[in-house]
XYZ file of C-alpha atoms in Angstrom:
568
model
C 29.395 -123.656 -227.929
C 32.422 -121.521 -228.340
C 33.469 -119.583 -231.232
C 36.628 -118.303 -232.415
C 36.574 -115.414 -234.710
C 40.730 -114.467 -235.574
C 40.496 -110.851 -236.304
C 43.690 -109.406 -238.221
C 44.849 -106.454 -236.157
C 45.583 -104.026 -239.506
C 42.053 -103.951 -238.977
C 41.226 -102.787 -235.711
C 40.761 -98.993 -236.441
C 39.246 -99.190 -240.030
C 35.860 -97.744 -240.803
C 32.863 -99.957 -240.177
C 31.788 -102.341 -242.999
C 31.144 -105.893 -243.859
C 33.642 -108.717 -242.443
C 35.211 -110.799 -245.603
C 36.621 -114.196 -244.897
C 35.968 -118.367 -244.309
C 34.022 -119.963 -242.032
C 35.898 -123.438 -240.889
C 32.818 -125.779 -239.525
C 34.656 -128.737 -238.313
C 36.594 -126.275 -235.994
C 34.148 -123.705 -235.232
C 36.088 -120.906 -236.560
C 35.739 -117.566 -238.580
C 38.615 -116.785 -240.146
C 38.525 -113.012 -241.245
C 40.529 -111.855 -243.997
C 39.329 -108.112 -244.859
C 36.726 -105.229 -244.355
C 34.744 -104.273 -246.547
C 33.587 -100.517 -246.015
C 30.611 -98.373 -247.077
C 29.180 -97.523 -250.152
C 29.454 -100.533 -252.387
C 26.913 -102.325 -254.548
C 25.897 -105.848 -253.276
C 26.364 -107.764 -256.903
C 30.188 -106.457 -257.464
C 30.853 -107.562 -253.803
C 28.747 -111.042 -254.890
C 31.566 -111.365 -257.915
C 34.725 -110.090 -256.209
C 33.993 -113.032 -254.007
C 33.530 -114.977 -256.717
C 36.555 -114.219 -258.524
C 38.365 -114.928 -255.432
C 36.805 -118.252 -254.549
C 37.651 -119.426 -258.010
C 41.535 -118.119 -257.802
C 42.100 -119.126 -254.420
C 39.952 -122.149 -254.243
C 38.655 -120.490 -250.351
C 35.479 -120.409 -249.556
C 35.370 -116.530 -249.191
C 32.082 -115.162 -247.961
C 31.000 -112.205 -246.035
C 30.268 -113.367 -242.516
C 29.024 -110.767 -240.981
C 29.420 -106.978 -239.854
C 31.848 -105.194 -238.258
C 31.205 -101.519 -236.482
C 33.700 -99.298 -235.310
C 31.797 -96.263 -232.803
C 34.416 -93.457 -233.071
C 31.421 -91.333 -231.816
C 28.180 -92.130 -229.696
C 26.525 -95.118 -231.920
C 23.774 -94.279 -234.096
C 20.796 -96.392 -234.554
C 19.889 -95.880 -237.997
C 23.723 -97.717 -238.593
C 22.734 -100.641 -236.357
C 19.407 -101.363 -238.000
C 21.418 -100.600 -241.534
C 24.318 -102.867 -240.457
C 21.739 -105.895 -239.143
C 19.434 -105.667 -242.299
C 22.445 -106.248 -244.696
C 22.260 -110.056 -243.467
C 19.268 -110.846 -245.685
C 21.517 -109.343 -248.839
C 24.335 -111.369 -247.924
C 23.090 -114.906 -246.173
C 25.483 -116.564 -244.305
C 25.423 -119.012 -241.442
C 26.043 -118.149 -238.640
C 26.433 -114.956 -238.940
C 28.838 -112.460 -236.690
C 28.372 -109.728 -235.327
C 31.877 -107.513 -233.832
C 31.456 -103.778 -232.026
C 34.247 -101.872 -231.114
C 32.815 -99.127 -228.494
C 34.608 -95.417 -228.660
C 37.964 -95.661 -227.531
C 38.602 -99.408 -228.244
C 38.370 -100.106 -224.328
C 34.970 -102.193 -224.907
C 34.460 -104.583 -227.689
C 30.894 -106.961 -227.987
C 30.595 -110.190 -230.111
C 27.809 -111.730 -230.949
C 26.486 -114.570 -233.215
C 22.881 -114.667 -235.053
C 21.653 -118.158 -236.232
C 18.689 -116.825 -238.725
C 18.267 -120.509 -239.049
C 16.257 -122.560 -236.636
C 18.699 -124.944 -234.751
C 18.132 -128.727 -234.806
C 17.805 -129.268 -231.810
C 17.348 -126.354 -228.945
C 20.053 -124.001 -227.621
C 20.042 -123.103 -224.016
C 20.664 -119.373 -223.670
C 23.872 -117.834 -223.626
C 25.106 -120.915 -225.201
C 27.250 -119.258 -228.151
C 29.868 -117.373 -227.216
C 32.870 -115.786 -229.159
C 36.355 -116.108 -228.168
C 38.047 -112.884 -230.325
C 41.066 -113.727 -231.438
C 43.720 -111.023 -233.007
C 46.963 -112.029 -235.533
C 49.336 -110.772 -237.356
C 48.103 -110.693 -240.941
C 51.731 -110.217 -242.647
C 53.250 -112.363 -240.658
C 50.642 -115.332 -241.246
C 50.526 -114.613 -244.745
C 54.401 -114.891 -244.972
C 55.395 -117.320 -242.350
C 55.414 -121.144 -243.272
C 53.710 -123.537 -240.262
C 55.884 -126.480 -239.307
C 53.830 -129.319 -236.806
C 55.374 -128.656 -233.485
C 57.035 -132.231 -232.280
C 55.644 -130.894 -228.774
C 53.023 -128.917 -227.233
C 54.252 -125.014 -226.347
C 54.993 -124.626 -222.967
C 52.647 -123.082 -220.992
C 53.545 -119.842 -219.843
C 51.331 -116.731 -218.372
C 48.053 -116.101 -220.180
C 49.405 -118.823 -222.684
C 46.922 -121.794 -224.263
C 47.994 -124.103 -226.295
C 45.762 -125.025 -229.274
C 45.015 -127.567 -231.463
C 47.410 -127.590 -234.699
C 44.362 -128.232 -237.365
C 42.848 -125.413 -236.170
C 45.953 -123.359 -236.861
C 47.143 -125.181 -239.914
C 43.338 -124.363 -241.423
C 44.115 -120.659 -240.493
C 47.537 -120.569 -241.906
C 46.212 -122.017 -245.199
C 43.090 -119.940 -245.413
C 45.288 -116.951 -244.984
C 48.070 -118.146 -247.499
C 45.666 -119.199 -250.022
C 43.550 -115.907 -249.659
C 46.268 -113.854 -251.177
C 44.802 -112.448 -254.377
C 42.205 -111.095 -252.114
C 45.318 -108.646 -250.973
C 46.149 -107.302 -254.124
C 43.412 -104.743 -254.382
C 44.733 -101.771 -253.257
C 43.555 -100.022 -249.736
C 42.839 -96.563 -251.140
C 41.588 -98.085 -254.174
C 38.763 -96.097 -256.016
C 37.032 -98.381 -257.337
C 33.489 -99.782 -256.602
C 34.939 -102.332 -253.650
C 37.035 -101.089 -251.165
C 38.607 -103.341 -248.502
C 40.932 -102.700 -245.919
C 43.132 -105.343 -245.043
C 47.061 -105.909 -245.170
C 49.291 -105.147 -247.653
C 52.578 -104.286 -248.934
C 53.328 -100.538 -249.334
C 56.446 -100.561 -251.864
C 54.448 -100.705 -255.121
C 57.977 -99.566 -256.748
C 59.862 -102.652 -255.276
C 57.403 -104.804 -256.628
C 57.844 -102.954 -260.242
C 61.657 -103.846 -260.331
C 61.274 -107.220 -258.846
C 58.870 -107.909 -261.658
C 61.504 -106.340 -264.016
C 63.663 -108.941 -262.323
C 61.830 -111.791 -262.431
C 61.268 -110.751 -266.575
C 65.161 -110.396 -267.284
C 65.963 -113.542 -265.837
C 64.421 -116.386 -267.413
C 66.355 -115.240 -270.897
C 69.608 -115.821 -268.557
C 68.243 -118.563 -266.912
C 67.655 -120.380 -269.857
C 71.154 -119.513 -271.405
C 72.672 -120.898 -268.581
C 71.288 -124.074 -268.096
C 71.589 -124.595 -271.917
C 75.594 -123.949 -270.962
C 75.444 -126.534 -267.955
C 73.099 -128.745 -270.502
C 76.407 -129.016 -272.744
C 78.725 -129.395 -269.982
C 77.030 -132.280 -267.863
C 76.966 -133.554 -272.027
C 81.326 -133.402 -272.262
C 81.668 -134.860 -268.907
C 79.073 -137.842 -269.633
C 81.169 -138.541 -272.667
C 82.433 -141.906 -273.262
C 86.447 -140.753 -273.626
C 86.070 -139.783 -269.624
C 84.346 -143.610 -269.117
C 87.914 -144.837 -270.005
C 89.541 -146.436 -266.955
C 92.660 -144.244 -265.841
C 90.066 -140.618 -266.321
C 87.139 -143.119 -264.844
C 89.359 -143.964 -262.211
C 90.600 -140.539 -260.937
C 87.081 -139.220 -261.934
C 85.899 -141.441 -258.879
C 88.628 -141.033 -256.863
C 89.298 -137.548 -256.714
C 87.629 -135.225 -254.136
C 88.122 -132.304 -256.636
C 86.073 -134.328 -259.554
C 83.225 -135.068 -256.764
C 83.307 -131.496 -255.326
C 82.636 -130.046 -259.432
C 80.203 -132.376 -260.075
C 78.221 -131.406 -257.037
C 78.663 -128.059 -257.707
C 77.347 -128.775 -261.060
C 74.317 -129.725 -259.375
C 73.434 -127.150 -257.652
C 74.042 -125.030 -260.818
C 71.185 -126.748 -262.657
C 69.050 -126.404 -259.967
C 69.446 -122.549 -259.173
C 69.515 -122.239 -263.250
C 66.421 -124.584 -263.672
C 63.460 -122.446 -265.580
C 60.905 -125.167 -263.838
C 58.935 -123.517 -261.313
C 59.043 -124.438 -257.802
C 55.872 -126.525 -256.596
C 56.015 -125.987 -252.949
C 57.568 -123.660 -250.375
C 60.161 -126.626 -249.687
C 61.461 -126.872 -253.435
C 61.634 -122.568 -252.766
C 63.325 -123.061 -249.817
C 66.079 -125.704 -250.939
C 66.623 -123.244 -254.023
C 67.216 -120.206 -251.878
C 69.723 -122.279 -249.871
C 71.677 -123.534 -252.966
C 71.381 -119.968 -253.639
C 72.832 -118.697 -250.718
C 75.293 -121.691 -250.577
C 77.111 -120.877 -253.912
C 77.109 -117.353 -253.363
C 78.678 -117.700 -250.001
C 81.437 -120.823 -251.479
C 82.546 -117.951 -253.891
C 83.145 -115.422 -251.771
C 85.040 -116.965 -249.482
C 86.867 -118.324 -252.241
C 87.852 -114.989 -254.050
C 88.420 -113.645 -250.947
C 91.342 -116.893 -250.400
C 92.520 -115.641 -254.430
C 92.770 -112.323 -253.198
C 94.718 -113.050 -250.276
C 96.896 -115.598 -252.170
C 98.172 -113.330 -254.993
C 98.963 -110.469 -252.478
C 102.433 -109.859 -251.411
C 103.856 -112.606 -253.380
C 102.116 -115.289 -250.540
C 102.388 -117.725 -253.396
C 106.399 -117.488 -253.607
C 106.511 -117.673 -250.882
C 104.673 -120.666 -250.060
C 106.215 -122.257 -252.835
C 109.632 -121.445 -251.186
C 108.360 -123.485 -247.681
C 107.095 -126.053 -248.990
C 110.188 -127.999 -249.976
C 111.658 -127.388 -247.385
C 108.994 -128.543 -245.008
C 108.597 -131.781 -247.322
C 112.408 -132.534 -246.905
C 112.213 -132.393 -243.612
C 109.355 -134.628 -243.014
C 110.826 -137.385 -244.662
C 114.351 -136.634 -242.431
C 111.891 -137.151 -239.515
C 110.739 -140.282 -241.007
C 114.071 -141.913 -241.671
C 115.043 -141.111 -237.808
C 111.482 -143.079 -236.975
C 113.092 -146.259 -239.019
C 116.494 -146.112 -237.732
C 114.969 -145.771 -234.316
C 112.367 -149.141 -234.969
C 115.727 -150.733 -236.925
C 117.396 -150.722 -233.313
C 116.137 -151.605 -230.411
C 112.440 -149.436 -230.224
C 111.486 -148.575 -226.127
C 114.087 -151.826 -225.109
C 111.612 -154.012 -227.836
C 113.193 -157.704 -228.588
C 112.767 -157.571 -232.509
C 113.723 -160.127 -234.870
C 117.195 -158.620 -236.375
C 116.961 -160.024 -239.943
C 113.013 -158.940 -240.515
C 113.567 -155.598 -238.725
C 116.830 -154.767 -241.025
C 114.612 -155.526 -244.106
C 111.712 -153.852 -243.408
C 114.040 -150.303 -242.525
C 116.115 -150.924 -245.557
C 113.023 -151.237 -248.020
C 110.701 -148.388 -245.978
C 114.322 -146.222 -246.332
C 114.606 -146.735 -250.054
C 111.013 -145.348 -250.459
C 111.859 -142.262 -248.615
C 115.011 -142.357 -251.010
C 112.884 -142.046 -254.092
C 109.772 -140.230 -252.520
C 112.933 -136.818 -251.902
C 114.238 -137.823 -255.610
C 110.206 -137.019 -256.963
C 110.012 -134.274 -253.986
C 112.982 -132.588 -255.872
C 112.443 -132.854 -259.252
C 109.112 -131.736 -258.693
C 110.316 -128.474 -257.057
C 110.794 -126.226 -259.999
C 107.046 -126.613 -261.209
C 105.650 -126.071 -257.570
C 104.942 -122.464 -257.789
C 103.178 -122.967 -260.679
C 101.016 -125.726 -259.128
C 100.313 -123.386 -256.522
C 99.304 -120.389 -258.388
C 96.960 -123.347 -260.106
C 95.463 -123.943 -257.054
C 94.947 -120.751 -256.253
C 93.243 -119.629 -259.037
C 90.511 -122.808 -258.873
C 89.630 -120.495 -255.602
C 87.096 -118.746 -257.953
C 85.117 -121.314 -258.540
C 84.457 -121.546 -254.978
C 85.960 -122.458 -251.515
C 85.348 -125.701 -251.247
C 86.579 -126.664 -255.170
C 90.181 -124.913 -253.681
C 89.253 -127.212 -250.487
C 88.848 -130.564 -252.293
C 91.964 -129.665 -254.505
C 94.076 -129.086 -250.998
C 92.862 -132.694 -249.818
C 93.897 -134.120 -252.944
C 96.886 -132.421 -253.066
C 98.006 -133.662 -249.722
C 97.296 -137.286 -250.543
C 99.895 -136.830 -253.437
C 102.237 -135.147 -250.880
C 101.588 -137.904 -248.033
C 101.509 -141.041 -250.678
C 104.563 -142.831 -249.175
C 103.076 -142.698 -245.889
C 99.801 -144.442 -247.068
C 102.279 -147.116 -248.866
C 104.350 -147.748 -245.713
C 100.646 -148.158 -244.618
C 99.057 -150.530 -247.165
C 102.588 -152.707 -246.542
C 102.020 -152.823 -242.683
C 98.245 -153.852 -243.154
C 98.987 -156.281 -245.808
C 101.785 -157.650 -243.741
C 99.706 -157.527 -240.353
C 97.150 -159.455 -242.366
C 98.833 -161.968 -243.704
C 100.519 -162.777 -239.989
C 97.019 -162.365 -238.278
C 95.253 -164.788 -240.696
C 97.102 -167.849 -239.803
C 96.908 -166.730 -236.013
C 93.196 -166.389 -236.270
C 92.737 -169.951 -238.548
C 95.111 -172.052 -237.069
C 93.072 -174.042 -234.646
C 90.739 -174.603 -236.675
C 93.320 -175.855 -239.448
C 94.589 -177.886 -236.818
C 90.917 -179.779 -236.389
C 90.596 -180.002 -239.713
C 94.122 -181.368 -240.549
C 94.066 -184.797 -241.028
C 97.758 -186.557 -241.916
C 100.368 -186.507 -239.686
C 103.302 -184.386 -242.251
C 100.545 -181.211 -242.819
C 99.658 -180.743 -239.104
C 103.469 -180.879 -238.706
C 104.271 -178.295 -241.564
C 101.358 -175.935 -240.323
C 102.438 -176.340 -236.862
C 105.859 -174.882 -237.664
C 104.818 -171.966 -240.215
C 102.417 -170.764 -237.401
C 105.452 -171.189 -235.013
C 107.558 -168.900 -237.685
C 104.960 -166.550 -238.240
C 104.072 -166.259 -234.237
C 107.647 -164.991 -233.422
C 107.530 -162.665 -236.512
C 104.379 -161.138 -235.557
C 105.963 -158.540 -233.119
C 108.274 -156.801 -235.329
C 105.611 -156.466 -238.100
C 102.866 -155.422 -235.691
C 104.891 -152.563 -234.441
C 106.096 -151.190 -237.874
C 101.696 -151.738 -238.001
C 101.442 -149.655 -235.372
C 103.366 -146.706 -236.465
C 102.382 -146.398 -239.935
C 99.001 -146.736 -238.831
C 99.139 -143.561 -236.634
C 100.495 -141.639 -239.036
C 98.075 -142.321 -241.785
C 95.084 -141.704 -239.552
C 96.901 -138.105 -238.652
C 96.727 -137.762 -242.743
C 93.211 -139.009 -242.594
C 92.535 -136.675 -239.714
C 93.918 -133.606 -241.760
C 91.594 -134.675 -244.629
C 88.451 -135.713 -242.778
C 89.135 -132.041 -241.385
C 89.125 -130.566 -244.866
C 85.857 -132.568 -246.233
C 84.129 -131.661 -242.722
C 84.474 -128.068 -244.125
C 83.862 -128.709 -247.585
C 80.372 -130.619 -246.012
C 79.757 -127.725 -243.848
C 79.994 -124.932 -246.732
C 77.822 -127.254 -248.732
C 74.776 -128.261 -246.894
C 74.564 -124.926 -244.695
C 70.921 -123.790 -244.987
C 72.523 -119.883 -245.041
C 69.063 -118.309 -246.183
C 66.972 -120.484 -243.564
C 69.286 -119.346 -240.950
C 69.059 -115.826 -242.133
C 64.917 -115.729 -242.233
C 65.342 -117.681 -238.672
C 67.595 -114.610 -237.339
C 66.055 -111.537 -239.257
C 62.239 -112.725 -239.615
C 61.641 -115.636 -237.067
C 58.042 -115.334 -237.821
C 58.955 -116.662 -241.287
C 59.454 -120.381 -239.983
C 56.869 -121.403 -237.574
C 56.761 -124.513 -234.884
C 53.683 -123.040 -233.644
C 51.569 -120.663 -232.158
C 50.986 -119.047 -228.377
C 48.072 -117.082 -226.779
C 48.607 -114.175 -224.608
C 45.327 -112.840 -223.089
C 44.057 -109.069 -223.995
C 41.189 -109.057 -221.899
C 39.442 -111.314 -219.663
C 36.259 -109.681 -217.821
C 32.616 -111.103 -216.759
C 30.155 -110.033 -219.779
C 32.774 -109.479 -222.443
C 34.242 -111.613 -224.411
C 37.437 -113.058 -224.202
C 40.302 -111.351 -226.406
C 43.510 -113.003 -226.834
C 46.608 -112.192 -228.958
C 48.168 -115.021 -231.456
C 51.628 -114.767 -231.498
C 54.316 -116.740 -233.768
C 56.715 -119.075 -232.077
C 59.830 -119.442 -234.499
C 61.997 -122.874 -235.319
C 64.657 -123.244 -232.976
C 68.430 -123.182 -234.858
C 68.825 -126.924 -234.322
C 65.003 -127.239 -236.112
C 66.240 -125.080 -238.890
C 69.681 -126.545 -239.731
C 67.468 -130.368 -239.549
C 64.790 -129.234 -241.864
C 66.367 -127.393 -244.365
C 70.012 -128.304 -244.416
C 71.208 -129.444 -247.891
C 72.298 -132.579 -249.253
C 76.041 -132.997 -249.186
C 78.511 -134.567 -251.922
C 79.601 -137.092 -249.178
C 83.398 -137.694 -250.189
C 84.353 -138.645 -246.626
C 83.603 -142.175 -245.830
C 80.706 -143.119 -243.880
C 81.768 -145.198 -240.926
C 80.884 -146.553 -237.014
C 83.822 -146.015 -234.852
C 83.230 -149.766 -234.118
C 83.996 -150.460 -237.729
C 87.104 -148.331 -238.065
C 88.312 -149.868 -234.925
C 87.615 -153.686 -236.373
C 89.335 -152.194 -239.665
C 92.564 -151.489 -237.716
C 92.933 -154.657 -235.345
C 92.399 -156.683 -238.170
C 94.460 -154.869 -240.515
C 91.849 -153.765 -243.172
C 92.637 -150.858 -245.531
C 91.073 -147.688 -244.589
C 89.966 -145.656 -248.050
C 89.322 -142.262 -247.267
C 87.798 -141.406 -250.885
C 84.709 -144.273 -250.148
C 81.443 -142.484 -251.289
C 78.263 -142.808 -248.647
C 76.470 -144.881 -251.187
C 79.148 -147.806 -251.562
C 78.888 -151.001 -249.996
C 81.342 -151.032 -247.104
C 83.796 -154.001 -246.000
């Protein structure tokens, strides 16, 4: 039978001693977690393990001995070191020699117990197995979807095996506390973190801010209160309130507010994660969006935006008027009926006529808008975002009327199309089938000109659409981009782990085999599927098959749809 003994390499030059850690049966591993060195007494070792077992909830034991020869080995420390198994008991029990130099290292196991059945000699043998102690202890194991690939001196093995290391290791970590040079009775050597003044302010830290903590979410407590009031349930606020991508991009950020603000402790690393992100998230959203204030309000950018933008606006709806003089005549050598055309420009025209007249009147109070706008840029990017998208609905609303009129129209003519045969089965006296005959005739020869005013009010609300889904794509982006994952995954890819590979130390007849664990990270695609955050979704959610059914058969498209709804 083979044995694996994972040896932390922190280790691998300490003094000789007693080897601390948990024996896994079901895998036939030893899992070792510290030394513990010369002179201690036996019954404060006997309750240090205790008081660890009963923190940790590990089955810590001493499993067997560990001696490092910096000189010629003595025999008085071998017969010590072997006698010290009747003090502390343990099954099987392990035996690791590092010879002067650390070229030569010997494993062996004792079985002080006789064997059910009998072993055949040379059966036992230890596979010696070296990891990173820090970067187990820290690192978080995912189950790889596939095996590693097999690469020189690499073997794959089997993830319970690993996941009972990782565990052991993570659980075991009030055993690391203890200091290395400690003075007191027990002294181990294992790993452990050397800035005892970092961990002084970030205890300081973690003090100071569960006063604030608790402030705040009492403020966001009081807020999420005002906004669940029953004044804002009132249909025109209800109605904006669910409209709006600006009401849908503070209420998410609300959110994540409570969350990072939340004095409940995290349960697993995956709640700790998701907080970190929102963390990172926010912090990120508000940068970028004083950083946008900052570049607004410098050199006057406002004015002179302010200045443009009428201008722009003007000329967009000149551009538009040529389009409907151009479909009022004879569009690309089109036969159009002259009476529906002429009605259709003339009505379209007088809504460009009053959409200038608002454009206009609207033009003294645009700078201030702006500098509005601008200023909701400190609440975050993506609030300034949402507020853009809404604003250019407003801007582009007579396109999306020209829009609803074409669909509604295009509708109305492709319903009788589509239900006329059948109308004509079902018809049963002689004077209807004549009548419907004749309105489907009318409405057959009208179809052209309305499909192709259709046609080109359709385009140009799906470039509007485009611009927007643009906008929320960012807004999505900003939102549910897992910046601290990605961080960990760039600076300490050991932190996320899809698995482990083996790279062989030392492979000679009569020794035993030594192999290196190494960490293989999450790939970026892994990390962005795992941990990316939930977005606020004010795009709508569907199939290109759908939008294209939506447009041949003349159904509205609503761009402020929420993922949850229930579509068309």
């Amino acid at each position: 039978m083979v044995l694996k003994a994972f040896f932390p390499t922190c280790c691998v030059s300490v003094d000789s001693g007693l080897l601390v850690g948990r024996w896994v049966p079901e895998h036939s591993s030893a899992v070792v977690l510290a030394v513990l060195h010369f002179p201690f007494i036996p019954i404060q070792v006997k309750q240090l393990l205790a008081q660890v077992r009963q923190a940790s909830q590990v089955g810590v034991a001493v499993l067997g001995t560990w001696c490092h020869c910096r000189q010629e080995p003595e025999d008085s420390l071998g017969r010590f070191l072997e006698g010290l198994g009747a003090v502390f008991p343990h099954e099987p029990w392990l035996q690791l020699r590092r010879e002067r130099g650390g070229t030569f290292w010997s494993c062996a196991v004792t079985h002080r117990q006789a064997p059910a059945a009998p072993r055949a000699p040379g059966e036992d043998q230890v596979m010696l197995i070296f990891y990173d102690q820090r970067q187990v202890l820290l690192s978080q194991l995912h189950p790889p979807t596939v095996l590693p690939d097999r690469q020189a001196g690499a073997t794959p093995a089997s993830t319970g095996g690993l996941a009972a290391v990782f565990d052991t290791v993570a659980r075991s970590e009030v055993l690391f506390h203890s200091d290395r040079f400690d003075e007191g009775p027990v002294r181990l050597s294992h790993w452990q973190s050397e800035g005892v003044e970092a961990s002084i302010l970030a205890e300081l830290a973690r003090r100071a801010s569960g006063p604030v903590c608790l402030l705040l979410a009492s403020l966001l407590s009081l807020v999420s209160a005002v906004g669940a009031c029953r004044v804002f349930r009132l249909w025109p606020l209800s109605f904006l309130g669910s409209k709006l991508s600006t009401c849908e991009q503070l209420r998410h950020r609300l959110e994540h507010l409570t969350l990072i603000f939340s004095t409940r402790k995290a349960e697993n690393s995956a709640q700790l994660m998701r907080k970190a992100n929102t963390v990172a998230s926010v912090l990120l959203d508000v940068a970028l969006g004083l950083a946008l204030l900052s570049w607004l309000h410098g050199r006057s950018r406002i004015g002179h935006l302010a200045d443009a933008l009428i201008p722009v606006a003007d000329h967009v709806a000149e551009e538009l008027q040529h389009l409907l003089q151009w479909l009022m005549g004879a569009p690309a050598g089109l036969k159009m009926n002259r009476a529906l055309d002429q009605v259709l420009g003339r009505f379209f025209l007088y809504h460009i006529h009053l959409w200038i007249s608002y454009i206009h009147l609207m033009s003294p109070f645009v700078e201030h808008i702006l500098w509005h706008v601008g200023l909701s840029a400190c609440l975050g990017l993506t609030v300034a975002l949402s507020l853009l998208s809404d604003i250019i609905a407003l801007l582009t609303f007579h396109i999306y009327c020209f829009y609803v009129y074409g669909a509604r129209w295009g509708a109305a003519l492709g319903r009788p199309w589509a239900r006329g045969p059948a109308d004509a089965r079902r018809a049963g006296p002689s004077p209807q089938l004549f009548i419907g005959t004749l309105l489907f005739t009318i409405l057959l020869f009208l179809l052209p000109t309305t499909a192709l005013y259709y046609l080109v009010f359709t385009l140009l609300r799906l470039l509007v659409v485009a611009v927007q889904g643009l906008i929320h794509l960012l807004v999505d982006l900003i939102n549910s981009l897992p910046l601290y994952s990605l961080g960990l995954r760039l600076c300490r890819p050991y932190r996320l782990a899809a698995g482990v590979k083996f790279r062989v130390l030392q492979h000679e007849a009569g020794r035993p085999l030594r192999l290196l664990m190494q960490i293989n990270p999450l790939s970026y695609s892994r990390v962005m599927h795992t941990y990316r955050l939930p977005s606020c979704g004010c795009h709508p959610k569907d199939s290109w098959g759908a939008l294209c059914r939506k447009l041949f058969f003349g159904e509205l498209i609503y761009p402020w749809r929420q993922r949850g709804d229930k579509q068309d």
